[in-house]
XYZ file of C-alpha atoms in Angstrom:
668
model
C -2.469 39.337 -5.424
C -0.191 36.491 -6.503
C 2.346 35.622 -3.836
C 6.064 35.963 -4.623
C 7.780 32.649 -3.874
C 11.300 31.554 -4.767
C 11.075 28.732 -7.292
C 13.949 26.745 -8.824
C 14.168 27.696 -12.474
C 14.412 24.863 -14.965
C 17.221 26.563 -16.907
C 19.444 27.688 -14.047
C 20.879 26.456 -10.787
C 19.856 29.746 -9.167
C 16.345 30.199 -7.810
C 14.275 32.893 -9.404
C 11.257 34.673 -8.009
C 7.986 33.931 -9.741
C 4.402 34.600 -8.817
C 2.478 31.629 -7.436
C -1.281 32.075 -7.200
C -2.808 31.986 -3.705
C -4.204 28.665 -2.607
C -7.863 29.695 -2.922
C -7.294 30.572 -6.575
C -5.595 27.236 -7.255
C -8.336 25.351 -5.417
C -11.017 27.157 -7.416
C -9.231 26.281 -10.672
C -8.957 22.637 -9.629
C -12.587 22.331 -8.548
C -13.839 24.055 -11.689
C -11.702 21.891 -14.001
C -12.913 18.742 -12.283
C -16.561 19.729 -12.601
C -17.116 20.185 -8.868
C -18.612 22.955 -6.787
C -17.233 25.166 -4.051
C -17.505 23.732 -0.531
C -16.938 25.962 2.509
C -15.311 23.169 4.515
C -12.901 22.392 1.689
C -11.886 26.049 1.375
C -11.398 26.386 5.138
C -9.283 23.251 5.238
C -7.100 24.291 2.293
C -6.458 27.693 3.859
C -5.617 26.142 7.239
C -3.237 23.608 5.680
C -1.500 26.422 3.801
C -1.156 28.433 7.013
C 0.233 25.428 8.872
C 2.869 24.860 6.186
C 3.801 28.551 6.194
C 4.064 28.644 10.005
C 5.773 25.221 10.419
C 2.993 24.238 12.807
C 1.330 20.834 13.051
C -2.371 20.652 12.203
C -5.126 18.114 12.866
C -8.184 18.491 10.601
C -11.452 16.602 10.927
C -13.185 16.708 7.550
C -16.445 14.808 7.222
C -17.449 12.686 4.247
C -18.218 14.866 1.248
C -15.879 17.688 2.246
C -13.425 16.962 -0.542
C -10.494 16.713 1.842
C -8.143 15.124 -0.691
C -8.142 18.262 -2.836
C -8.074 20.404 0.302
C -4.653 19.042 1.250
C -3.328 18.188 -2.228
C -3.595 21.727 -3.602
C -1.617 23.324 -0.708
C 0.848 20.412 -0.854
C 1.480 20.869 -4.582
C 1.858 24.625 -4.150
C 4.328 24.099 -1.305
C 6.324 21.496 -3.254
C 6.646 23.763 -6.278
C 7.360 26.864 -4.212
C 9.965 25.267 -1.948
C 11.352 22.755 -4.458
C 11.015 19.934 -1.938
C 8.881 16.820 -1.857
C 5.715 16.544 0.202
C 4.913 13.071 1.499
C 1.269 11.919 1.591
C 0.779 8.919 3.891
C -2.345 6.756 3.833
C -3.504 3.677 5.712
C -5.117 1.762 2.861
C -4.075 0.579 -0.579
C -7.426 1.824 -1.911
C -6.672 5.446 -1.037
C -3.088 5.168 -2.332
C -4.397 3.974 -5.678
C -7.106 6.669 -5.718
C -4.485 9.370 -5.191
C -2.040 8.024 -7.778
C -4.479 6.805 -10.436
C -7.190 9.456 -10.189
C -6.755 12.468 -7.905
C -3.176 13.509 -8.702
C -3.362 13.026 -12.499
C -6.583 15.026 -12.627
C -5.131 17.726 -10.380
C -1.989 17.974 -12.513
C -4.137 18.559 -15.579
C -6.362 21.069 -13.785
C -3.403 23.173 -12.618
C -1.595 23.094 -15.938
C -0.903 26.723 -16.789
C -1.498 27.962 -13.254
C 1.926 26.874 -11.983
C 5.368 27.546 -13.493
C 5.886 23.870 -14.293
C 4.082 20.546 -14.447
C 3.818 18.712 -11.138
C 5.167 15.192 -10.673
C 4.143 12.417 -8.303
C 5.048 8.836 -7.416
C 4.086 6.028 -5.086
C 6.607 4.371 -2.766
C 6.083 1.266 -0.628
C 8.187 -0.992 1.529
C 10.750 -3.176 -0.236
C 8.773 -6.346 0.479
C 6.057 -5.049 -1.893
C 8.341 -5.208 -4.950
C 9.519 -8.163 -6.998
C 13.213 -8.918 -6.361
C 14.927 -9.662 -9.687
C 17.985 -11.193 -7.988
C 15.965 -13.579 -5.851
C 13.893 -14.561 -8.846
C 16.926 -15.151 -11.091
C 19.271 -16.839 -8.631
C 16.851 -18.558 -6.294
C 17.609 -18.284 -2.595
C 17.767 -21.298 -0.257
C 14.275 -22.608 0.468
C 13.077 -21.322 3.834
C 10.153 -23.674 4.273
C 10.923 -26.921 6.126
C 10.150 -30.216 4.431
C 6.509 -31.055 4.968
C 3.619 -32.869 3.368
C 1.348 -30.533 1.431
C -2.230 -31.067 0.428
C -2.032 -31.936 -3.306
C -4.726 -29.416 -4.173
C -2.976 -26.677 -2.198
C 0.356 -27.514 -3.795
C -1.192 -27.344 -7.253
C -2.820 -23.975 -6.448
C 0.488 -22.587 -5.192
C 2.236 -23.863 -8.305
C -0.245 -21.972 -10.471
C 0.373 -18.834 -8.414
C 4.144 -19.201 -8.833
C 3.705 -19.541 -12.593
C 1.492 -16.440 -12.670
C 4.174 -14.415 -10.898
C 6.790 -15.682 -13.364
C 4.617 -14.721 -16.325
C 3.820 -11.311 -14.841
C 7.505 -10.651 -14.159
C 8.181 -10.635 -17.904
C 5.777 -7.750 -18.525
C 5.598 -5.617 -15.368
C 7.225 -2.199 -15.414
C 6.985 -1.567 -11.686
C 7.251 -4.970 -9.973
C 4.593 -3.694 -7.543
C 2.708 -6.603 -5.990
C -0.565 -4.692 -5.996
C -0.519 -4.627 -9.792
C -0.645 -8.430 -9.907
C -4.366 -9.199 -10.284
C -5.593 -11.544 -9.014
C -3.099 -11.580 -6.208
C -1.112 -14.459 -4.751
C -0.694 -15.772 -1.222
C 1.897 -14.362 1.157
C 3.763 -17.679 1.123
C 4.136 -17.542 -2.665
C 5.046 -13.848 -2.759
C 7.861 -14.355 -0.260
C 9.578 -16.563 -2.843
C 9.947 -13.470 -5.039
C 10.618 -10.658 -2.567
C 13.026 -9.626 0.170
C 12.732 -7.384 3.209
C 14.949 -4.342 3.706
C 17.096 -6.381 6.111
C 17.545 -9.168 3.567
C 18.380 -6.930 0.613
C 21.985 -6.897 -0.585
C 21.758 -3.245 -1.552
C 21.841 -1.754 -5.034
C 25.641 -1.407 -5.073
C 26.325 -5.070 -4.304
C 23.396 -6.761 -6.043
C 23.934 -8.008 -9.616
C 20.401 -6.805 -10.406
C 20.826 -3.497 -8.586
C 20.616 -1.314 -11.688
C 17.216 -2.735 -12.641
C 15.867 -3.260 -9.099
C 12.163 -2.404 -8.946
C 12.399 -1.087 -5.385
C 15.353 1.139 -6.235
C 13.638 2.414 -9.371
C 10.580 3.289 -7.271
C 12.809 5.182 -4.831
C 14.446 6.995 -7.738
C 11.080 8.069 -9.125
C 10.014 9.234 -5.673
C 13.210 11.234 -5.285
C 12.393 13.163 -8.444
C 8.756 13.877 -7.552
C 6.889 16.752 -5.946
C 4.353 14.476 -4.227
C 5.272 11.058 -2.834
C 2.402 8.797 -1.804
C 3.259 6.140 0.777
C 1.681 4.270 3.682
C 1.761 4.690 7.457
C 3.998 1.652 7.909
C 6.759 2.935 5.614
C 6.380 6.416 7.094
C 7.052 4.969 10.548
C 10.001 2.876 9.352
C 11.494 5.894 7.577
C 11.185 7.999 10.727
C 12.888 5.373 12.895
C 15.624 4.037 10.615
C 19.120 5.503 10.598
C 19.106 5.640 6.786
C 16.063 7.342 5.190
C 13.792 5.371 2.887
C 11.746 8.331 1.690
C 13.232 11.262 -0.253
C 14.195 14.342 1.719
C 11.049 16.141 2.835
C 9.902 18.679 5.372
C 6.138 18.172 5.143
C 4.003 15.084 5.748
C 0.245 14.845 5.250
C -1.232 11.879 7.133
C -4.598 10.941 5.656
C -6.716 8.339 7.479
C -4.864 9.595 10.547
C -7.208 7.726 12.898
C -5.292 4.590 11.808
C -1.813 5.977 12.513
C -1.299 4.594 16.033
C -2.403 1.060 15.126
C -0.279 0.959 11.953
C 2.820 2.251 13.729
C 2.238 -0.204 16.583
C 2.177 -3.050 14.049
C 5.502 -1.913 12.602
C 7.243 -1.959 15.983
C 5.656 -5.218 17.212
C 8.037 -8.192 17.162
C 7.363 -11.906 17.483
C 9.235 -15.057 18.413
C 8.233 -18.661 17.839
C 9.726 -22.015 17.013
C 9.213 -21.113 13.334
C 11.263 -17.910 13.435
C 14.062 -19.616 15.370
C 14.161 -22.669 13.096
C 14.187 -20.419 10.014
C 17.274 -18.634 11.348
C 18.889 -21.974 12.187
C 18.259 -23.328 8.682
C 19.649 -20.237 7.029
C 22.829 -20.192 9.082
C 23.250 -23.988 9.113
C 24.635 -23.945 5.575
C 27.271 -21.353 6.454
C 28.768 -22.242 9.861
C 29.880 -25.316 11.745
C 26.956 -27.632 12.383
C 27.517 -27.662 16.137
C 26.996 -23.887 16.325
C 23.784 -24.029 14.297
C 22.592 -27.004 16.361
C 22.669 -24.848 19.511
C 20.097 -22.525 17.938
C 18.008 -25.445 16.674
C 17.926 -26.959 20.167
C 16.985 -23.611 21.721
C 14.125 -23.373 19.218
C 12.915 -26.845 20.164
C 12.983 -25.880 23.853
C 10.933 -22.780 23.007
C 8.479 -24.867 20.995
C 7.858 -27.292 23.871
C 7.509 -24.484 26.399
C 5.036 -22.419 24.350
C 2.944 -25.464 23.474
C 2.312 -26.091 27.176
C 1.868 -22.457 28.270
C -1.536 -20.749 28.565
C -2.111 -17.928 26.056
C -2.467 -14.337 27.231
C -0.543 -11.415 28.660
C 2.620 -12.019 30.710
C 2.910 -9.601 33.598
C 5.843 -11.453 35.159
C 8.555 -13.441 33.409
C 8.354 -17.130 34.362
C 11.793 -18.440 35.281
C 11.766 -21.226 32.712
C 10.724 -18.818 29.944
C 13.474 -16.412 30.958
C 16.016 -19.218 30.749
C 14.732 -20.314 27.334
C 14.781 -16.774 25.935
C 18.343 -16.418 27.209
C 19.287 -19.647 25.400
C 17.769 -18.310 22.172
C 19.555 -14.984 22.619
C 22.954 -16.547 23.280
C 22.672 -19.190 20.550
C 21.720 -16.623 17.917
C 24.584 -14.381 19.009
C 26.995 -17.319 18.703
C 25.776 -17.916 15.153
C 26.298 -14.247 14.257
C 29.849 -14.441 15.589
C 30.515 -17.639 13.636
C 29.347 -15.998 10.405
C 32.190 -13.518 10.669
C 32.315 -9.850 9.634
C 29.313 -8.464 7.799
C 30.033 -7.630 4.182
C 32.965 -10.028 4.004
C 31.618 -11.523 0.742
C 30.837 -8.233 -0.971
C 32.556 -9.404 -4.177
C 30.642 -12.713 -4.241
C 26.949 -11.907 -4.735
C 25.685 -15.486 -4.389
C 27.314 -16.187 -1.027
C 26.679 -12.583 0.063
C 22.940 -13.085 -0.468
C 22.891 -16.238 1.659
C 24.874 -14.523 4.423
C 22.591 -11.486 4.334
C 19.531 -13.707 4.718
C 21.175 -15.472 7.659
C 22.178 -12.214 9.357
C 18.652 -10.846 8.871
C 16.963 -13.861 10.493
C 19.517 -14.067 13.319
C 19.289 -10.354 14.114
C 15.507 -10.590 14.288
C 15.619 -13.568 16.663
C 18.365 -12.121 18.867
C 16.937 -8.605 19.108
C 13.416 -9.871 19.834
C 14.655 -12.197 22.601
C 16.595 -9.303 24.158
C 13.580 -6.994 23.920
C 11.339 -9.561 25.610
C 13.794 -10.126 28.451
C 14.086 -6.369 28.982
C 10.297 -5.955 29.135
C 10.271 -7.331 32.697
C 11.844 -6.497 36.032
C 10.891 -2.835 36.335
C 10.415 -1.325 39.770
C 7.094 0.240 38.770
C 4.458 -0.425 36.130
C 4.941 3.165 34.993
C 8.513 2.307 33.937
C 7.439 -0.535 31.665
C 7.844 0.212 27.943
C 6.660 -3.035 26.329
C 4.086 -5.734 26.917
C 4.659 -9.414 26.094
C 1.936 -11.955 25.423
C 1.480 -15.441 24.039
C -0.854 -15.967 21.103
C -2.291 -19.475 20.760
C -1.605 -21.634 17.741
C -3.791 -21.572 14.642
C -4.085 -23.878 11.650
C -1.269 -22.001 9.938
C 1.068 -20.931 12.737
C 2.441 -22.263 16.024
C 2.071 -20.576 19.447
C 3.837 -17.219 19.172
C 5.279 -14.772 21.672
C 4.681 -11.135 20.740
C 6.056 -7.901 22.183
C 4.625 -4.441 21.496
C 5.078 -0.923 22.909
C 2.606 0.390 25.456
C 2.653 3.718 23.658
C 4.028 5.052 20.386
C 3.458 8.715 21.238
C 6.995 9.384 22.437
C 8.456 7.663 19.404
C 6.308 9.708 16.999
C 7.029 12.925 18.892
C 10.769 12.456 18.510
C 10.969 10.798 15.108
C 8.061 12.178 13.090
C 6.966 15.502 14.521
C 10.415 16.721 15.570
C 11.874 17.637 12.174
C 8.802 17.966 9.956
C 5.540 19.843 9.644
C 2.738 17.296 9.837
C -0.904 17.646 8.794
C -3.175 14.867 10.104
C -6.649 14.453 8.683
C -9.602 12.063 8.708
C -13.364 12.110 8.908
C -12.973 10.962 12.532
C -10.508 12.744 14.820
C -12.447 14.842 17.355
C -13.512 12.148 19.820
C -15.942 13.306 22.461
C -15.774 16.660 20.682
C -12.026 17.089 21.276
C -8.784 16.366 19.413
C -6.865 15.930 22.677
C -7.321 12.159 22.972
C -5.748 11.324 19.631
C -3.194 14.122 19.988
C -1.863 12.403 23.128
C -1.736 9.038 21.387
C 0.145 10.588 18.452
C 2.543 12.396 20.760
C 1.847 15.845 19.293
C 4.064 18.309 21.174
C 2.123 20.614 23.492
C 1.677 24.124 22.160
C 2.899 23.261 18.651
C -0.295 22.104 16.984
C -3.805 23.265 16.158
C -7.084 21.420 15.651
C -9.798 22.254 13.132
C -13.178 20.632 12.462
C -14.470 21.802 9.088
C -17.683 19.827 9.469
C -19.477 18.118 6.609
C -21.665 19.293 3.735
C -24.264 16.738 4.837
C -27.237 17.820 6.939
C -26.978 14.905 9.367
C -29.958 15.937 11.484
C -32.267 15.922 8.442
C -30.711 13.026 6.543
C -29.988 10.472 9.237
C -31.688 9.091 12.329
C -29.661 7.545 15.140
C -31.929 4.959 16.708
C -30.694 3.524 20.017
C -32.644 0.408 21.021
C -32.846 1.396 24.669
C -35.495 -1.250 25.410
C -33.230 -4.190 24.539
C -31.154 -6.068 27.146
C -27.443 -5.351 27.373
C -25.369 -7.611 25.117
C -23.865 -10.607 26.832
C -21.118 -13.109 26.104
C -23.416 -15.901 24.910
C -24.034 -14.664 21.380
C -26.852 -12.551 20.034
C -29.961 -12.562 22.265
C -33.210 -13.573 20.599
C -34.516 -10.043 21.137
C -31.660 -8.683 18.997
C -32.506 -11.056 16.148
C -36.162 -10.028 16.323
C -35.163 -6.350 16.270
C -32.906 -6.858 13.246
C -35.632 -8.744 11.368
C -38.232 -6.026 11.999
C -35.888 -3.249 10.890
C -34.790 -5.053 7.737
C -38.400 -5.821 6.809
C -39.325 -2.165 7.331
C -36.640 -0.963 4.933
C -37.098 -3.720 2.349
C -33.552 -5.099 2.582
C -30.954 -2.356 1.887
C -29.153 -3.109 5.154
C -25.513 -3.153 6.176
C -25.081 -5.102 9.415
C -21.900 -4.296 11.332
C -21.132 -6.810 14.048
C -18.535 -6.848 16.790
C -17.320 -10.336 15.876
C -17.400 -12.711 12.939
C -19.223 -15.209 15.122
C -22.056 -12.726 15.711
C -22.258 -11.819 12.013
C -22.453 -15.488 11.024
C -25.009 -16.270 13.749
C -27.274 -13.443 12.587
C -26.928 -14.536 8.964
C -27.765 -18.167 9.716
C -30.715 -17.239 11.929
C -32.267 -14.730 9.511
C -31.612 -16.136 6.033
C -34.756 -18.258 6.046
C -36.702 -15.701 8.035
C -36.262 -12.730 5.694
C -37.440 -12.547 2.050
C -34.289 -10.716 0.952
C -30.863 -11.922 -0.223
C -28.528 -11.926 2.788
C -24.754 -11.951 2.203
C -22.207 -12.600 4.924
C -18.560 -11.621 4.961
C -16.498 -14.670 4.112
C -18.968 -16.033 1.557
C -16.809 -14.442 -1.157
C -14.114 -11.779 -1.411
C -15.125 -8.634 0.472
C -14.950 -6.478 -2.663
C -17.215 -8.877 -4.561
C -19.753 -8.932 -1.720
C -19.819 -5.134 -1.581
C -20.400 -4.989 -5.339
C -23.301 -7.456 -5.085
C -24.750 -5.461 -2.194
C -24.530 -2.197 -4.126
C -26.024 -3.668 -7.308
C -29.237 -5.019 -5.745
C -31.358 -2.693 -3.594
C -32.992 -5.576 -1.725
C -29.748 -7.282 -0.708
C -28.362 -7.136 2.846
C -24.716 -7.525 3.826
C -23.550 -8.622 7.302
C -19.944 -8.578 8.422
C -17.332 -7.358 10.839
C -14.285 -5.106 11.152
C -13.260 -4.407 7.532
C -16.845 -3.428 6.691
C -16.885 -0.826 9.468
C -14.454 1.270 7.426
C -14.396 -0.270 3.950
C -17.877 0.262 2.504
C -18.729 3.206 0.257
C -22.200 2.602 -1.203
C -24.082 5.815 -1.974
C -27.669 5.662 -3.179
C -30.779 3.583 -2.411
C -28.925 0.271 -1.859
C -28.049 1.384 1.678
C -30.753 2.838 3.879
C -30.083 1.083 7.172
C -26.889 0.489 9.146
C -27.276 -1.912 12.086
C -24.603 -2.057 14.810
C -25.077 -4.925 17.248
C -22.991 -3.553 20.123
C -20.575 -0.790 21.066
C -17.264 -1.936 19.528
C -15.116 -2.017 22.636
C -11.925 -4.054 22.346
C -12.074 -7.488 23.932
C -11.391 -7.207 27.681
C -8.837 -10.014 27.391
C -6.951 -8.375 24.521
C -3.362 -8.350 25.846
C -2.189 -5.068 24.338
C -5.339 -3.074 25.024
C -5.640 -4.276 28.627
C -1.949 -3.559 29.252
C -2.311 -0.055 27.843
C -5.345 0.601 30.041
C -3.443 -0.497 33.129
C -0.430 1.596 32.116
C -2.576 4.741 31.790
C -4.237 4.023 35.159
C -0.864 3.568 36.882
C 0.131 7.003 35.604
C -3.006 8.527 37.148
C -5.238 8.590 34.073
C -8.511 6.918 33.215
C -7.436 3.771 31.406
C -10.912 2.797 30.242
C -11.728 6.179 28.701
C -8.259 6.756 27.258
C -7.940 3.366 25.595
C -11.162 1.327 25.389
C -13.669 4.167 24.994
C -11.432 5.959 22.483
C -11.132 2.766 20.448
C -14.908 2.301 20.531
C -15.577 5.920 19.603
C -13.314 5.698 16.559
C -14.950 2.537 15.253
C -18.454 3.751 16.069
C -17.869 6.982 14.147
C -16.405 5.053 11.219
C -19.260 2.550 11.241
C -22.050 5.110 11.377
C -20.266 6.996 8.601
C -21.210 4.227 6.154
C -24.786 5.577 5.938
C -24.408 9.001 4.313
C -22.016 8.865 1.355
C -23.664 11.494 -0.874
C -25.856 14.565 -0.479
C -28.960 12.622 -1.510
C -28.536 9.755 0.963
C -30.990 9.254 3.803
C -31.520 6.502 6.335
C -31.319 5.107 9.840
C -28.438 3.960 12.014
C -29.715 1.402 14.510
C -27.489 0.693 17.505
C -28.918 -2.289 19.364
C -26.708 -1.811 22.425
C -28.700 0.207 25.011
C -25.505 1.324 26.752
C -25.144 4.028 24.097
C -28.054 5.743 25.845
C -27.642 4.637 29.459
C -23.957 4.164 30.363
C -21.871 6.858 32.044
C -19.582 7.031 28.985
C -22.471 7.275 26.500
C -22.164 11.051 26.189
C -18.516 10.755 25.119
C -19.424 8.213 22.450
C -22.380 10.181 21.097
C -20.312 13.378 21.042
C -17.888 11.539 18.751
C -20.638 11.082 16.147
C -22.140 13.578 13.682
C -25.295 15.345 14.935
C -27.895 12.816 13.790
C -31.483 13.229 14.961
C -31.764 10.705 17.795
C -34.586 8.524 19.050
C -35.097 5.456 21.234
C -38.562 4.741 19.895
C -38.584 1.658 17.605
C -41.880 2.683 16.021
C -40.354 5.987 14.890
C -37.344 4.226 13.367
C -39.438 1.632 11.526
C -41.894 4.262 10.242
C -39.023 6.319 8.824
C -37.589 3.265 7.082
C -40.973 2.381 5.576
C -41.343 5.912 4.200
C -37.922 5.634 2.566
C -38.801 2.197 1.187
C -42.045 3.441 -0.365
C -40.681 6.750 -1.673
């Protein structure tokens, strides 16, 4: 029976009651129109999402590759948006999935449901302001932020060509969305054409406010049933006093295994000589020189101090660093005071823009210095909220102090889960067979959420072999052992190429590539040789080609068919033991009585391992072998937790069995 739901009528301000089909009927119509077939896991997920929305109860759903999870949450979301006349926000971690939803899934779904719902559904994409071209900045030109320096002539010429491409594109773009500029431009060039939310004058005060790309995107989102965004903007919207997203009561978080890391990035701040000198340059044009000079001098003190300091985590605040941070804090506050009241130039857009830029940079410097000072001096480690560390200099940036939260669970519990119904989904959520680990990291309130694993349509035990090279030595810190290179060569030869090598570091991937290129009779590509997307295309197009790489390949490769028959993982992907944030989080959990290694390091490894092994089976017809060279996956005390986080592959430690299976696939 169709369900009676109050729907806003198009011809009246009063809601009228119309019959909306049940979700299984809508899902069937969508699948049939799109030429698909019914999948039990997809049906179960759609019904559970619908129930969660009806009951205002949070839901975590693990849906393996091939389930069709996008439709399984989109159909209930569309039905809810139409029935309640309120937007549903879909949050993703990657640009690729955002574009898939907006360019393919939602348009096709809208067409499939035409005639099944009382009106046509609408959808829009919304990103952070920095992703949109700023017409005012482009027309007026803001003060140059980069200090005078000597550029490489070739680099300068390349940047000039990028700037010209942006100018040409600006004359034709309808959205101003950076991702539509292909090929893209460097971050340094794009910053000449964009502003952050803090730097923006606001639509009411900006001369270009009526045609602002960011504001137009917000307007479209405000008129849409489904709003597609990213985890970063979702986090900012939840934490800011003024909402960035349209009013909504439901959020679907796809790629939810990425949520904690993306939110952590949003609330991580940094301080360096560059950020301080930028603030000093911006304010130097607007206040007495002596006031700006105080900030410049504080920045120079910080520069000298960081250049001499060893990189790594800071458990105690060195006295000289505390004094320098206090100088930065006080000097930036003095500059803010000298600028006068905010909004004083509201009738003078040009000077208002310069003042807004100065306030933005000064606030960032001041607030970060305060946050770093407040990260120390707690009576107990349990009371610590943030961790501070020093990152060493690189070719493109000076030594930088960073500060990040030890946990984002409390923040998400209060700001995201408190006022909304949230559905979290991914192919990888039940780690060690349980949702509890990620639920704690997300801050899901006890007793107010449910977990569901709808499985996968793939027969993992018949389609994939998990081969653990138990006979190999444990990986060390001195690069890939010779035995690992021999093992890789034998496996690749057995399968006739067709190999994706996932390595724990770029150094290991490059070492394996260099050692095996002349040894193997197959084309061997390495991440960094070309753009990642181009390398993946070359790998997919030639069945004999192999591709070696690191982190982005663990989650970014979707190559169904005979081009991928073997996935090699060199070692369990634990975070580096000297990683400042990870090690601080482990210690924090241990101080609170938990198991820091299992809660942080093993959970991180399990997520990546599940994502990496998931590269093998991308369609019902795929078959192959996952070879993990690290024997600890079979022998260590935590090995059971890691294996329980993976699909139920048939498992062996016999290299002859693995190679024989690969040869059969090669010759079939």
